[in-house]
Structures are given as structure tokens and as C-alpha cells.
């Protein structure tokens, strides 16, 4: 097995010094405890060559054992090249006629709607459409003093907290989230995701224990550029939510995963941390390990734990997250949820199940299981 | 005429069991027992229920009964209400009382229940998996400036304020040398050292015998400024400004002159035999700015190397006060709830002033978060922490750590008899009488206190593991892991917890 390795490159955390590679690299193998709850998968093409949604649809359906037919979703990067400079806002309306005029006027206050339309859908027998999905291509008003990202994130928080029958569930540029209650194939076919071409895809098959049925509770969760899929249950949610809300975020989705998207946004966009450091704050080394580090490393690792103590995530989890330039995967410090990494040519795969990766890429050359808490970070080149 | 009141306790000695060894006579500091020919004569009226005799009797011959002769029962005119009146009608004075609040308020801790994992996430076994309870007290940056150097090394540009690292979130609170004995202090200091935690000096200064443990000591600066000089400040691992105390918010303290022996006079830096009076306010603190100035002054004096805590009694607007403290260079606020113990306090204060620690911690944590300054201040809860469940609940409500006081005394033998102010503690704790002090063996007592801290720490790890949490910071302020049981809506809102089943 060792010998089959291609020159794969990951970011290693743990006690070895952090090195940034343009690619991805693997950490040592580690066992995993079987606790099925959700199936997740992510794929990234590091040369930004796009793939349509049929492959990820196929992969996700391999994990139906991990779902209950009550929610699934996809996130795709690079799908709106014609509106590359606009924020693509994906919205669930409870009632288009009633709720849309309100949102239109709110958006008009904050900027310009370049274009908007219903997200094309196709009725599926197994899927009851409880919301109408809509998309806006939106530009914040440049005369507003705040940075664009700040305006859009404030807008998302306000609209979602107001609960007026409109929920913005995706707000990045040149990307979109497609999610609903139902089995993965039905959700994929409902949105016709094979019609989209993306270079990063995340997908999630849900076994809801918290907020069944509600479309907003399905994954992926997105804020601006970052999207997250998550398998697990965050036992520190009460601490994390109160922490993130003290920075002006509002948790509105009734599920623990949204907090991860906001924590990454806080640390990376607002506090300027590199993603590997942000991940390290979310799943930090144990104090005992920190104690064994050389002085300088010990100092910044301690600082990270102290400053971000309330951001640290506890409980079993495997997370795959992406922005336009990278895809990352990491587990909790005890690795109580499975995570498998595969590579094939320019493509990096991270998933709960090897079978899902093989469904998408039968030729996959290496399959690895990173150790607990070790992040896998793959970056696009160019 | 008022006449004599019914005795509070009745002691009886079973003549069949008694072997007339006389240990009860020797051990009772209150003179309950005397020898009457070949039997033991008992004067129950002197009894305080300190249980020293019962603990020493080799034949289990002694029995103690509370309220052997009570008043006609009445829900409003309780025994205590009536006796307070008789007492004051006779003396015209303020009634003093010891230990904590003795009124029958419901304990909120007992109406909160903790959570555990089932199925959807695995609970953790502390025997197999690491559970971290190490805690850091002090200011923490809100964000970090971490740069990556050429070679990929990470460089930390943010300067960190020194924090106090404790191996378990249990510390021993401030009880002064004077209020309690040197042996009691020594025992607790050793226990703190053994368990990797800290202990408060109280406002009585730091006796030379405790210098070997100074790295475990938090030195207190109170309104009387007893024992405070630069040497004292420098010896401590941290400094605590005491503004108020949960057992008697708003008033000062008084150590009677007869307790000020040579040793205490030296440690407190006051003349032998003089009353040690701590004024109600610090006479250099009349506003929050003045407090900030004193914090800065103490930081300056110790070259910004030591964390400075501020202790306040839990009063109605405790949250706003804590937010003010957070804006000073202070590192932690100690909140002392209305069940906090004391050697002596006016009964009217002990029983009626202040608010419960549970509500105080919850509202302080919330206020600091709402203002985005939670990292500026650690929160230490104290006053009535009786076990690891109270500890876990206090942390889930938002505390970083707790101070224990009464629990540490109980671990040394204290029976919570509430007569500390009389200076005759038969357990050698709240006394300066050499023969009584000698009863407390620091080798033994330190072990008992250390055992208590270890036992609670083990239980805390088990509770964390069961909740699927492997690090204490993920419990802090995690009200989602608490539920209120038979609490009213209003209080649940303050505590920010949902009811059971919700
Ligand atoms: S200690 Fe017990 S056995 Fe000894 S004299 Fe007193 S009552 Fe009797
Ligand atoms: S410390 Fe106080 S309450 Fe405890 S036994 Fe001694 S006198 Fe009684």
C-alpha cells in the first residue's frame, strides 16, 4: 500500500512544522469508529477543469445507507462564469408572490440586482417542493462605505434572522448550493445538477436528527465564499453558537453545521488567519502535545487555543469545506467519524466512504485515511 | 422577662456504652462535658453540634438531637424569627452569624440537570481517551496576528497577557489567616500544590510558613490593606482585589483584637491585640475608574507579570459591574454568590442580601458576550459549590473555574456548625488557640483536601466524557447541555436554558 503512493502533498498539522504546498498531502493512517449518520463527499480539480454534476450525484447515492431520504444537497464552484463578479444569492421562498417583493426591495437598498430568476427545477415524484428556489446575481452598492463581503454577510444575517419567508442559503460569487429534502438522486434531478459545470463539488446525504424536513437544515451550508458539509454532531454547539453570535452572526438554520461556516468566515476573512491555522483552532492539539513542542511553536499553538477556546469544536465530526481556491477536510481530535482521501490525476476526493470515491473515479490511485485532527488541504494551482 | 430559650441541641451519653475515657471532655471546646463522679455530666446548652465529641468517642455512646424542645410551629413565626427578636430585645445589637446563607431558598443548582450522549454521538471514556480539564485564567486576545514566515514557520505577533494555568478548574477561595488557623492554611496550600491549583490568602497577609507555597498562592488586597507590601505582592502567583463578599455584600469585616496574636499581628502588619477592621469600601475606590487605577497600580508594581483578579459579591447589577471590570486591565472577576461562607457576618446580610451564584454567572457571561468582551475577563464562580455537579453546572452557565471555601474546610473536618466567629473551633480550623490549632495535622488534612479536589476532577472528567466533550472549554457557557427542572420561565430566561423535555 505504501508503495502505491503517488507524490501526493497535503498540509500536515500535528507536531511537525506546517508547510504550505500548492497541492494536497496525506497524513498517517488512522482507525475510525463506525457511527453512521451522514454521508459527505467533496471533489476538487486543481486545474479548475470542470465536471458536470452527474458524477457527484452517482457518488452520493452510494452512501444512501448513511441517509434517510430526508435531505441532500450539493455545492458547486465555477458554475456562473457569466456572472463571475456578482454574488449569486440562492434563496428559498415560502411563497414567491408574497415574499419576493420584500426581498427585492431589501436588495435594492443594498445594491443592484443584475439578474434574477427561478432556479430551474424539474418535478420529482419523491420530492415535495415546500419552497421555491430562486437565484439573484447581486452587486452591492459601491458607494456604501463597507467592504462588499461585509455588506453581503450582513444582508444574509438580516434577511435570515427576520424570517419573512425568504432564506438566503448561498451567497458566494460564481458558486451555488442546491439542496432540498429528499434522497440524493431526487434532489440532484430536481435541480438538474448534471446541467452545471463546476471544478469543486461538495455533496451531503442527510440523516437528520435535529431539524427533519426543513430544507434550510440540509447541507451544504454556505456563507460568501465558504461552503461546508459535515457528518457528526457538535457537542460544543452551545458554546460555539454563543461565541460566534457575539461577533454579530445569527444562527438561523436550527442545526449545528451552520456555525462551522461562520467560524471559518470569522477566522479566515475577518481575522485574517490562514485556513490551516483556522482548522487548527477548530480541532486543536491536546495541551500535552503542545507541551512537547519547541518553544516558538508551543507559544503560537497555546495562543491559538487560548484566543479561540470557544471556537474549538467538540464531538464527533468529519468536515469538508471549500472556497474558490481550495478544498479542506478534517475530523475531530479523536476521529469519531470516518474520512477517506483519494487522488486521481488533478482531482482530490474527500469522503466518508471509499465506495463513494470509487463510484466517481474508478481509477483512483490512492486511498488514505488521515489521522485524527489532521487536516487535508488541497489548493487549486493557478 | 424573656427567660431562657429552649436549648438548640440535646446531647445524651448512653451510660451502658460509655467507658468514661474522658475523650469528650478533652475534645469539647465549649465545655459541654464534665466528670461527675464515675459518670459524664452533660450541659447541652453549650453544644454547637460541631460533632467533635461524636467523632472522638470510641464507644459511640453520644447521641445528639436537634431542637429537642421546639416552639409551637408556625410557618411565618419560625423559631429563628422568634429567637432573633428575643436576642435583640435583650441586647439591642446586630446579630452575628457564621457560615453561609441559612434561609430556605431553593438551590438553583439542584433544579438544573446535565446532559449525556446516547446513540447520535458517542460518549467518551476518560480511562481510554484524554479529557482535558486544564484551564487558563486571564485576558485572552480576541484575535491573533499570526504570520507565516518565508520558510513556512508561523510567527506570533500578538503579545499575550500572562495567564494562570490550573490543572483543574477548582481553586481554593480566600479565607484569611486570622479567620482560620495557620495549620488550616498550610494544609490547603499543600493540597493546592499537589493538585496543580491555587489558593487564596484572604486578606490576612501571607505568613512566612507559607512562603514555600507562594507559587500556588493568590494574594489578596482588601479594603484594610492588611499585610500588603511589595514583597507580599511579588510572592503571589496572582493578585486579587477584594471589593465584596457574597456572605455580606456591601459591608466590611472585623477581626476582634483578642484574635490578633503576635503571629497574626506580624502577618497583617498591625499592632498586637488591636481590632483589624476592613472598611466597607476601599477608601481609594469610589468608582469604576478608581478600581481600574488600582488594578493598573498593582500591575505596574509587579511589572505586568501577574494576573489581577477582582472579587465582587453577586448583587443585582453584577453583570454591568463585571463589564466595567472587563474594561480595566483586570484579568478575571470572581463572583461570590449569596450562599458564600464567612467566619462572621450580620445575619441580616448573610440571609437577605445578594443573589444566587447561578444567576449571577449566567448574566455576567451573557453581558460580556453581548459586548464582545468575553475574552477580556475570566469568570470565577464562588459561594456554595458543594460538589462536582455544581462545578460542572457553574461552568456550563459560563464560569471558567470555581473557588471552593466551605467544601475545603469540610474536607478538613469542619461540620458547618456555624460558630467560627467564636474562635473555639474544636477542629482546629477557625481558631487561633494553640491547643486547638494543634488538633489539625497538616500532613493528614492536606491529603484530605487534595483528595477532594482529585475526586471532583475525576467526576468532572466523567461528566464531560458522558457529554461527548473532551475539553473543558467546550462545556464553558454551553447552556445547551443543561435543562431546567421545575424552574420558572423568567429564571430559565436569565440562565438561558430550556426546560426538561424541550
Ligand atoms: S468519649 Fe464517649 S466513651 Fe469517652 S467519656 Fe465521652 S461519652 Fe464516654
Ligand atoms: S470551621 Fe467553623 S463551622 Fe466548621 S467546625 Fe469549626 S467552628 Fe464549626
Coordinates of C-alpha atoms in Angstrom, one line a residue, chain B:
Chain B
X1 CA -38.7 38.8 81.4
X2 CA -37.7 36.7 78.5
X3 CA -36.1 33.8 80.4
X4 CA -34.0 31.1 78.9
X5 CA -34.8 29.8 75.4
X6 CA -35.1 26.1 74.7
X7 CA -31.7 24.5 74.1
X8 CA -30.8 24.1 70.4
X9 CA -29.4 20.6 70.8
X10 CA -29.6 17.8 73.3
X11 CA -26.6 15.6 74.0
X12 CA -27.0 12.4 75.8
X13 CA -24.5 9.8 76.8
X14 CA -25.6 6.2 77.0
X15 CA -24.3 5.1 80.4
X16 CA -24.2 1.5 79.2
X17 CA -21.9 2.2 76.3
X18 CA -19.7 4.9 77.9
X19 CA -16.4 3.7 79.3
X20 CA -15.6 7.0 81.0
X21 CA -12.4 7.6 79.0
X22 CA -13.0 11.3 79.1
X23 CA -12.1 12.0 75.5
X24 CA -15.3 14.0 75.1
X25 CA -14.4 16.3 78.0
X26 CA -10.9 16.9 76.5
X27 CA -12.2 17.5 73.0
X28 CA -15.2 19.7 73.5
X29 CA -14.0 23.3 73.3
X30 CA -17.4 24.6 74.5
X31 CA -17.5 22.9 77.9
X32 CA -20.4 20.6 77.3
X33 CA -18.9 17.7 79.2
X34 CA -17.6 17.3 82.7
X35 CA -16.9 14.5 85.0
X36 CA -19.4 13.8 87.7
X37 CA -18.0 11.1 89.9
X38 CA -18.0 8.0 87.8
X39 CA -20.2 9.3 85.1
X40 CA -20.1 12.0 82.4
X41 CA -22.2 15.1 83.1
X42 CA -23.6 16.9 80.1
X43 CA -24.5 20.6 79.7
X44 CA -26.4 20.5 76.4
X45 CA -26.9 24.3 76.3
X46 CA -23.3 24.8 75.4
X47 CA -23.4 22.5 72.4
X48 CA -22.9 23.8 68.9
X49 CA -23.3 20.5 67.1
X50 CA -19.6 20.6 66.0
X51 CA -19.6 16.8 66.4
X52 CA -16.1 16.7 67.8
X53 CA -17.2 14.5 70.7
X54 CA -19.1 12.1 68.5
X55 CA -16.1 11.8 66.2
X56 CA -13.8 11.1 69.2
X57 CA -16.0 8.8 71.3
X58 CA -14.6 5.2 71.0
X59 CA -17.9 3.7 72.1
X60 CA -20.5 5.5 70.0
X61 CA -22.0 6.5 73.3
X62 CA -23.0 10.0 72.4
X63 CA -26.2 11.0 70.7
X64 CA -27.2 14.4 69.5
X65 CA -30.7 15.7 68.8
X66 CA -31.5 19.0 67.2
X67 CA -34.4 21.0 68.6
X68 CA -35.3 18.7 71.4
X69 CA -37.9 21.1 72.6
X70 CA -39.4 23.3 69.9
X71 CA -41.8 26.2 69.9
X72 CA -45.3 25.9 68.7
X73 CA -44.9 25.5 64.9
X74 CA -45.8 28.4 62.8
X75 CA -44.9 29.0 59.1
X76 CA -44.2 32.6 59.5
X77 CA -43.0 33.0 63.1
X78 CA -40.3 30.4 62.8
X79 CA -38.0 29.5 65.6
X80 CA -35.3 31.7 64.1
X81 CA -37.6 34.7 63.7
X82 CA -38.7 34.4 67.3
X83 CA -35.2 33.9 68.7
X84 CA -33.8 36.8 66.8
X85 CA -36.3 39.0 68.5
X86 CA -35.6 37.7 72.0
X87 CA -32.0 38.1 71.4
X88 CA -32.3 41.7 70.1
X89 CA -34.8 42.7 72.7
X90 CA -32.2 41.7 75.2
X91 CA -29.1 43.3 73.6
X92 CA -30.2 46.0 71.2
X93 CA -27.4 44.8 68.8
X94 CA -26.9 43.3 65.4
X95 CA -27.0 39.6 65.3
X96 CA -23.9 37.9 64.1
X97 CA -23.9 34.5 62.4
X98 CA -21.3 32.2 60.7
X99 CA -21.1 30.1 57.5
X100 CA -23.4 30.8 54.6
X101 CA -27.0 31.9 54.0
X102 CA -29.2 29.8 56.2
X103 CA -32.6 30.7 54.8
X104 CA -34.5 28.1 52.9
X105 CA -34.2 29.5 49.3
X106 CA -34.3 26.8 46.6
X107 CA -30.8 25.9 45.3
X108 CA -30.9 26.6 41.6
X109 CA -28.1 24.1 41.0
X110 CA -30.5 21.4 42.2
X111 CA -33.0 22.4 39.6
X112 CA -30.6 22.1 36.7
X113 CA -29.8 18.8 35.1
X114 CA -26.8 17.8 32.9
X115 CA -26.8 16.1 29.5
X116 CA -25.2 12.9 28.3
X117 CA -24.8 11.3 24.9
X118 CA -26.9 8.5 23.5
X119 CA -26.5 7.0 20.0
X120 CA -26.1 10.0 17.8
X121 CA -22.8 10.7 19.2
X122 CA -20.5 8.5 21.3
X123 CA -19.7 9.3 24.9
X124 CA -16.0 9.2 25.7
X125 CA -14.4 7.1 28.3
X126 CA -11.8 9.1 30.4
X127 CA -9.9 5.9 31.1
X128 CA -9.2 5.4 27.4
X129 CA -9.4 8.9 25.9
X130 CA -7.9 12.1 27.0
X131 CA -10.3 14.6 28.6
X132 CA -8.8 18.0 29.2
X133 CA -9.7 20.0 32.2
X134 CA -6.7 22.3 32.2
X135 CA -7.9 25.9 32.5
X136 CA -6.2 29.2 31.8
X137 CA -7.4 32.3 33.7
X138 CA -6.6 35.7 32.4
X139 CA -7.1 38.0 29.5
X140 CA -7.0 36.4 26.1
X141 CA -6.7 38.2 22.8
X142 CA -9.9 38.5 20.7
X143 CA -8.0 37.6 17.6
X144 CA -4.4 36.8 16.7
X145 CA -1.8 38.2 14.4
X146 CA -0.2 35.0 13.1
X147 CA 2.1 35.5 10.1
X148 CA 3.8 32.9 8.0
X149 CA 7.5 33.4 7.5
X150 CA 9.4 32.6 4.3
X151 CA 10.2 29.0 5.4
X152 CA 6.6 28.3 6.4
X153 CA 7.2 28.8 10.2
X154 CA 4.4 30.6 12.0
X155 CA 5.2 33.8 13.8
X156 CA 3.0 35.1 16.6
X157 CA 2.9 38.9 16.6
X158 CA 0.2 39.3 19.3
X159 CA 1.5 39.8 22.8
X160 CA -0.2 37.6 25.3
X161 CA -1.1 38.7 28.8
X162 CA 0.2 36.2 31.4
X163 CA -2.5 33.7 32.3
X164 CA -2.7 31.5 35.4
X165 CA -2.7 27.8 34.3
X166 CA -4.6 25.5 36.6
X167 CA -4.7 21.7 36.1
X168 CA -8.3 21.6 37.2
X169 CA -10.9 24.3 37.3
X170 CA -11.2 24.1 41.1
X171 CA -9.3 26.6 43.3
X172 CA -9.4 27.2 47.0
X173 CA -11.0 30.5 47.9
X174 CA -9.8 33.3 50.1
X175 CA -10.1 32.6 53.8
X176 CA -7.6 34.7 55.8
X177 CA -5.1 33.6 58.3
X178 CA -6.7 35.0 61.4
X179 CA -10.2 33.8 60.4
X180 CA -8.7 30.3 60.2
X181 CA -5.6 28.8 61.6
X182 CA -2.1 28.5 60.2
X183 CA -2.4 24.7 60.1
X184 CA -5.6 25.1 58.0
X185 CA -3.8 27.4 55.7
X186 CA -0.8 25.1 55.4
X187 CA -3.0 22.1 54.7
X188 CA -4.8 23.8 51.9
X189 CA -1.6 25.3 50.4
X190 CA -0.1 21.9 50.2
X191 CA -3.2 20.5 48.7
X192 CA -3.2 23.2 46.0
X193 CA 0.4 22.4 45.2
X194 CA -0.2 18.7 45.0
X195 CA -3.2 19.1 42.6
X196 CA -1.8 21.9 40.4
X197 CA -4.2 24.5 41.5
X198 CA -4.2 27.8 43.5
X199 CA -5.3 29.0 46.8
X200 CA -6.3 32.5 48.1
X201 CA -4.5 34.0 51.1
X202 CA -7.6 36.0 52.2
X203 CA -6.9 39.5 53.4
X204 CA -4.7 38.4 56.3
X205 CA -1.3 38.6 54.6
X206 CA 1.0 35.7 53.9
X207 CA 2.6 34.0 56.9
X208 CA 6.3 33.1 56.4
X209 CA 5.4 29.4 56.9
X210 CA 3.5 29.7 53.6
X211 CA 6.4 31.1 51.6
X212 CA 7.4 27.7 50.2
X213 CA 3.9 27.5 48.6
X214 CA 3.9 31.1 47.3
X215 CA 3.7 29.9 43.7
X216 CA 0.3 28.4 44.5
X217 CA -1.0 31.5 46.3
X218 CA -3.3 34.3 45.1
X219 CA -2.6 37.2 47.4
X220 CA -5.5 39.4 48.3
X221 CA -5.6 43.1 48.6
X222 CA -8.7 44.1 50.6
X223 CA -10.0 47.3 52.0
X224 CA -8.0 47.1 55.2
X225 CA -4.8 46.5 53.1
X226 CA -3.6 44.1 55.8
X227 CA -0.2 42.6 55.1
X228 CA 0.2 44.3 51.8
X229 CA 3.6 45.5 50.7
X230 CA 5.7 44.9 47.6
X231 CA 7.2 41.7 49.0
X232 CA 3.7 40.3 49.5
X233 CA 2.6 41.2 46.0
X234 CA 5.7 39.8 44.5
X235 CA 5.3 36.5 46.2
X236 CA 1.9 35.7 44.9
X237 CA 1.2 33.9 41.6
X238 CA -1.7 36.4 41.1
X239 CA -3.3 39.3 43.0
X240 CA -6.9 39.6 43.9
X241 CA -8.6 42.8 44.8
X242 CA -11.5 42.1 47.1
X243 CA -14.3 44.5 46.8
X244 CA -17.0 42.4 48.4
X245 CA -18.0 39.1 49.7
X246 CA -21.2 37.1 49.0
X247 CA -22.0 36.4 52.6
X248 CA -22.1 40.1 53.4
X249 CA -22.2 42.3 50.3
X250 CA -21.7 46.0 50.9
X251 CA -20.1 45.7 54.3
X252 CA -16.6 45.3 55.6
X253 CA -15.0 42.9 58.1
X254 CA -13.9 42.8 61.7
X255 CA -11.3 40.6 63.3
X256 CA -11.6 41.1 67.1
X257 CA -8.5 42.2 68.9
X258 CA -8.3 39.1 71.0
X259 CA -7.6 37.0 67.9
X260 CA -4.7 39.3 66.9
X261 CA -1.9 37.3 68.5
X262 CA 1.8 38.1 67.9
X263 CA 1.9 36.0 64.7
X264 CA -1.2 37.5 63.2
X265 CA -0.1 41.0 64.1
X266 CA 3.2 40.4 62.3
X267 CA 1.5 38.9 59.2
X268 CA -1.2 41.6 59.0
X269 CA 1.2 44.3 59.9
X270 CA -1.0 45.7 62.7
X271 CA -0.3 46.1 66.5
X272 CA -0.9 43.0 68.6
X273 CA -4.4 43.0 70.3
X274 CA -5.8 45.7 68.1
X275 CA -9.1 45.1 66.2
X276 CA -8.5 44.5 62.5
X277 CA -11.2 46.5 60.7
X278 CA -11.7 46.3 57.0
X279 CA -13.8 49.2 55.9
X280 CA -16.9 48.6 53.8
X281 CA -15.5 50.3 50.7
X282 CA -11.8 50.7 49.7
X283 CA -11.2 54.3 50.6
X284 CA -9.4 54.8 47.4
X285 CA -12.1 53.2 45.3
X286 CA -15.3 55.3 44.9
X287 CA -15.9 54.5 41.2
X288 CA -15.1 52.0 38.5
X289 CA -12.3 54.3 37.3
X290 CA -10.7 54.2 40.7
X291 CA -10.8 50.4 40.6
X292 CA -9.2 50.4 37.1
X293 CA -6.5 52.7 38.6
X294 CA -5.8 50.3 41.5
X295 CA -5.6 47.3 39.0
X296 CA -3.1 49.3 36.9
X297 CA -1.2 50.3 40.0
X298 CA -0.9 46.6 41.1
X299 CA 0.1 45.5 37.6
X300 CA 2.7 48.3 37.4
X301 CA 4.1 47.4 40.8
X302 CA 4.6 43.8 39.7
X303 CA 5.8 44.7 36.2
X304 CA 2.7 43.4 34.4
X305 CA 3.7 39.9 35.1
X306 CA 0.9 38.8 37.3
X307 CA -2.8 38.3 36.6
X308 CA -5.0 40.6 38.7
X309 CA -8.5 39.4 39.8
X310 CA -11.3 41.4 41.2
X311 CA -13.7 39.8 43.6
X312 CA -17.2 41.2 43.9
X313 CA -20.3 40.0 45.7
X314 CA -23.2 38.8 43.5
X315 CA -25.5 41.8 43.6
X316 CA -28.4 42.8 41.4
X317 CA -26.4 44.6 38.7
X318 CA -23.4 42.3 38.9
X319 CA -23.3 41.9 35.1
X320 CA -22.8 45.6 34.4
X321 CA -20.1 45.8 37.1
X322 CA -18.3 42.9 35.5
X323 CA -18.5 44.6 32.1
X324 CA -16.8 47.6 33.8
X325 CA -14.1 45.4 35.3
X326 CA -13.5 43.9 31.8
X327 CA -12.6 47.3 30.5
X328 CA -9.8 47.7 33.1
X329 CA -6.6 45.7 32.9
X330 CA -8.0 43.1 35.3
X331 CA -7.8 39.5 34.2
X332 CA -10.7 37.8 36.0
X333 CA -13.7 38.6 38.0
X334 CA -14.6 36.5 41.0
X335 CA -18.3 36.4 41.7
X336 CA -19.2 35.4 45.2
X337 CA -22.8 34.3 45.4
X338 CA -25.2 34.8 48.3
X339 CA -24.5 31.4 49.7
X340 CA -20.8 32.2 50.2
X341 CA -19.5 31.3 53.6
X342 CA -17.9 33.6 56.2
X343 CA -16.5 33.5 59.7
X344 CA -18.9 36.1 60.9
X345 CA -21.5 38.3 59.2
X346 CA -24.5 40.1 60.4
X347 CA -27.3 37.6 60.0
X348 CA -29.5 40.1 58.1
X349 CA -26.8 40.4 55.4
X350 CA -25.9 36.7 55.3
X351 CA -29.5 35.7 54.7
X352 CA -31.0 38.6 52.7
X353 CA -28.5 40.5 50.6
X354 CA -27.2 39.4 47.2
X355 CA -28.3 37.0 44.5
X356 CA -27.6 33.3 43.8
X357 CA -24.3 32.5 42.0
X358 CA -26.1 30.6 39.2
X359 CA -28.0 33.6 38.0
X360 CA -25.0 35.9 38.6
X361 CA -22.6 33.8 36.5
X362 CA -25.2 33.4 33.7
X363 CA -25.9 37.1 33.4
X364 CA -22.2 38.1 33.6
X365 CA -21.2 35.6 30.9
X366 CA -24.1 36.8 28.7
X367 CA -23.3 40.5 29.2
X368 CA -19.6 40.0 28.4
X369 CA -20.5 38.1 25.2
X370 CA -23.1 40.6 24.2
X371 CA -20.5 43.3 24.4
X372 CA -17.9 41.1 22.6
X373 CA -15.5 41.2 25.6
X374 CA -15.8 37.7 27.0
X375 CA -12.1 37.1 26.2
X376 CA -11.2 40.1 28.2
X377 CA -12.2 38.6 31.5
X378 CA -12.2 35.1 33.1
X379 CA -15.1 34.4 35.3
X380 CA -14.6 32.6 38.6
X381 CA -17.7 31.4 40.5
X382 CA -17.8 31.0 44.2
X383 CA -20.2 30.7 47.0
X384 CA -21.9 27.4 47.8
X385 CA -20.2 25.0 45.4
X386 CA -20.8 21.6 47.1
X387 CA -19.7 19.0 44.6
X388 CA -18.6 18.2 41.0
X389 CA -22.2 18.6 39.8
X390 CA -22.3 22.2 41.0
X391 CA -18.9 22.7 39.4
X392 CA -20.0 21.4 36.0
X393 CA -23.2 23.4 36.1
X394 CA -21.4 26.6 37.0
X395 CA -19.0 26.1 34.1
X396 CA -21.9 25.3 31.7
X397 CA -23.5 28.5 32.9
X398 CA -20.4 30.4 31.9
X399 CA -17.8 30.2 34.6
X400 CA -14.2 29.4 33.8
X401 CA -13.4 28.0 37.2
X402 CA -14.7 27.9 40.7
X403 CA -13.4 28.7 44.1
X404 CA -14.3 26.4 47.0
X405 CA -14.3 27.5 50.6
X406 CA -16.6 25.7 52.9
X407 CA -16.1 22.4 50.9
X408 CA -12.3 22.6 51.6
X409 CA -13.0 23.2 55.3
X410 CA -15.4 20.3 55.4
X411 CA -12.7 18.2 53.9
X412 CA -10.5 19.0 56.9
X413 CA -13.2 18.0 59.3
X414 CA -15.4 21.1 59.7
X415 CA -19.0 20.2 60.5
X416 CA -20.6 23.5 59.3
X417 CA -21.7 24.2 62.9
X418 CA -21.6 27.9 62.1
X419 CA -19.7 29.1 65.2
X420 CA -16.5 30.1 63.6
X421 CA -16.8 33.6 64.9
X422 CA -16.3 32.3 68.5
X423 CA -12.8 31.3 67.8
X424 CA -13.1 28.0 69.6
X425 CA -13.4 25.7 66.6
X426 CA -12.8 22.2 68.0
X427 CA -11.4 21.0 64.7
X428 CA -8.5 23.4 64.8
X429 CA -9.8 25.3 61.7
X430 CA -11.5 28.6 62.8
X431 CA -9.4 29.2 65.9
X432 CA -6.0 30.6 67.0
X433 CA -5.9 28.8 70.3
X434 CA -2.7 26.8 70.1
X435 CA -4.0 23.6 71.7
X436 CA -7.0 23.6 69.3
X437 CA -4.9 24.5 66.2
X438 CA -2.6 21.6 67.1
X439 CA -5.5 19.2 66.5
X440 CA -5.3 19.8 62.8
X441 CA -2.5 17.8 61.4
X442 CA -1.4 19.4 58.1
X443 CA 0.0 16.1 56.7
X444 CA -3.4 14.5 57.1
X445 CA -5.6 17.5 56.3
X446 CA -3.7 18.4 53.2
X447 CA -4.2 14.9 51.9
X448 CA -7.9 15.1 52.6
X449 CA -8.3 18.4 50.7
X450 CA -6.2 17.1 47.8
X451 CA -8.3 14.0 47.7
X452 CA -11.4 16.1 47.5
X453 CA -10.0 18.1 44.5
X454 CA -8.9 14.9 42.8
X455 CA -12.3 13.3 43.3
X456 CA -14.2 16.2 41.9
X457 CA -11.8 16.4 38.9
X458 CA -12.4 12.7 38.2
X459 CA -16.1 13.2 38.3
X460 CA -15.9 16.2 36.1
X461 CA -14.0 14.2 33.5
X462 CA -16.6 11.5 33.6
X463 CA -19.4 14.1 33.2
X464 CA -17.5 15.7 30.3
X465 CA -16.9 12.3 28.7
X466 CA -20.5 11.3 29.0
X467 CA -21.5 14.6 27.3
X468 CA -19.1 13.7 24.4
X469 CA -16.8 16.6 25.3
X470 CA -13.1 16.1 25.6
X471 CA -12.1 19.6 26.7
X472 CA -13.4 21.8 29.4
X473 CA -13.6 24.9 27.1
X474 CA -16.4 23.2 25.2
X475 CA -18.5 23.0 28.3
X476 CA -18.0 26.6 29.3
X477 CA -21.1 28.6 28.6
X478 CA -22.6 25.6 26.9
X479 CA -26.1 26.1 28.3
X480 CA -27.5 23.7 25.6
X481 CA -26.1 20.9 27.8
X482 CA -28.3 22.0 30.7
X483 CA -32.0 21.8 31.3
X484 CA -34.1 23.5 33.9
X485 CA -36.2 21.2 36.1
X486 CA -39.1 23.0 37.9
X487 CA -37.6 26.4 37.3
X488 CA -39.9 29.2 36.2
X489 CA -39.8 30.8 32.7
X490 CA -38.3 34.0 33.9
X491 CA -35.4 32.3 35.6
X492 CA -34.8 30.0 32.7
X493 CA -34.5 33.0 30.5
X494 CA -31.9 34.5 32.8
X495 CA -30.0 31.3 32.9
X496 CA -30.5 30.9 29.1
X497 CA -31.5 27.2 29.5
X498 CA -34.5 25.3 28.2
X499 CA -36.8 23.2 30.4
X500 CA -36.5 19.4 30.6
X501 CA -38.0 17.7 27.6
X502 CA -37.6 20.8 25.4

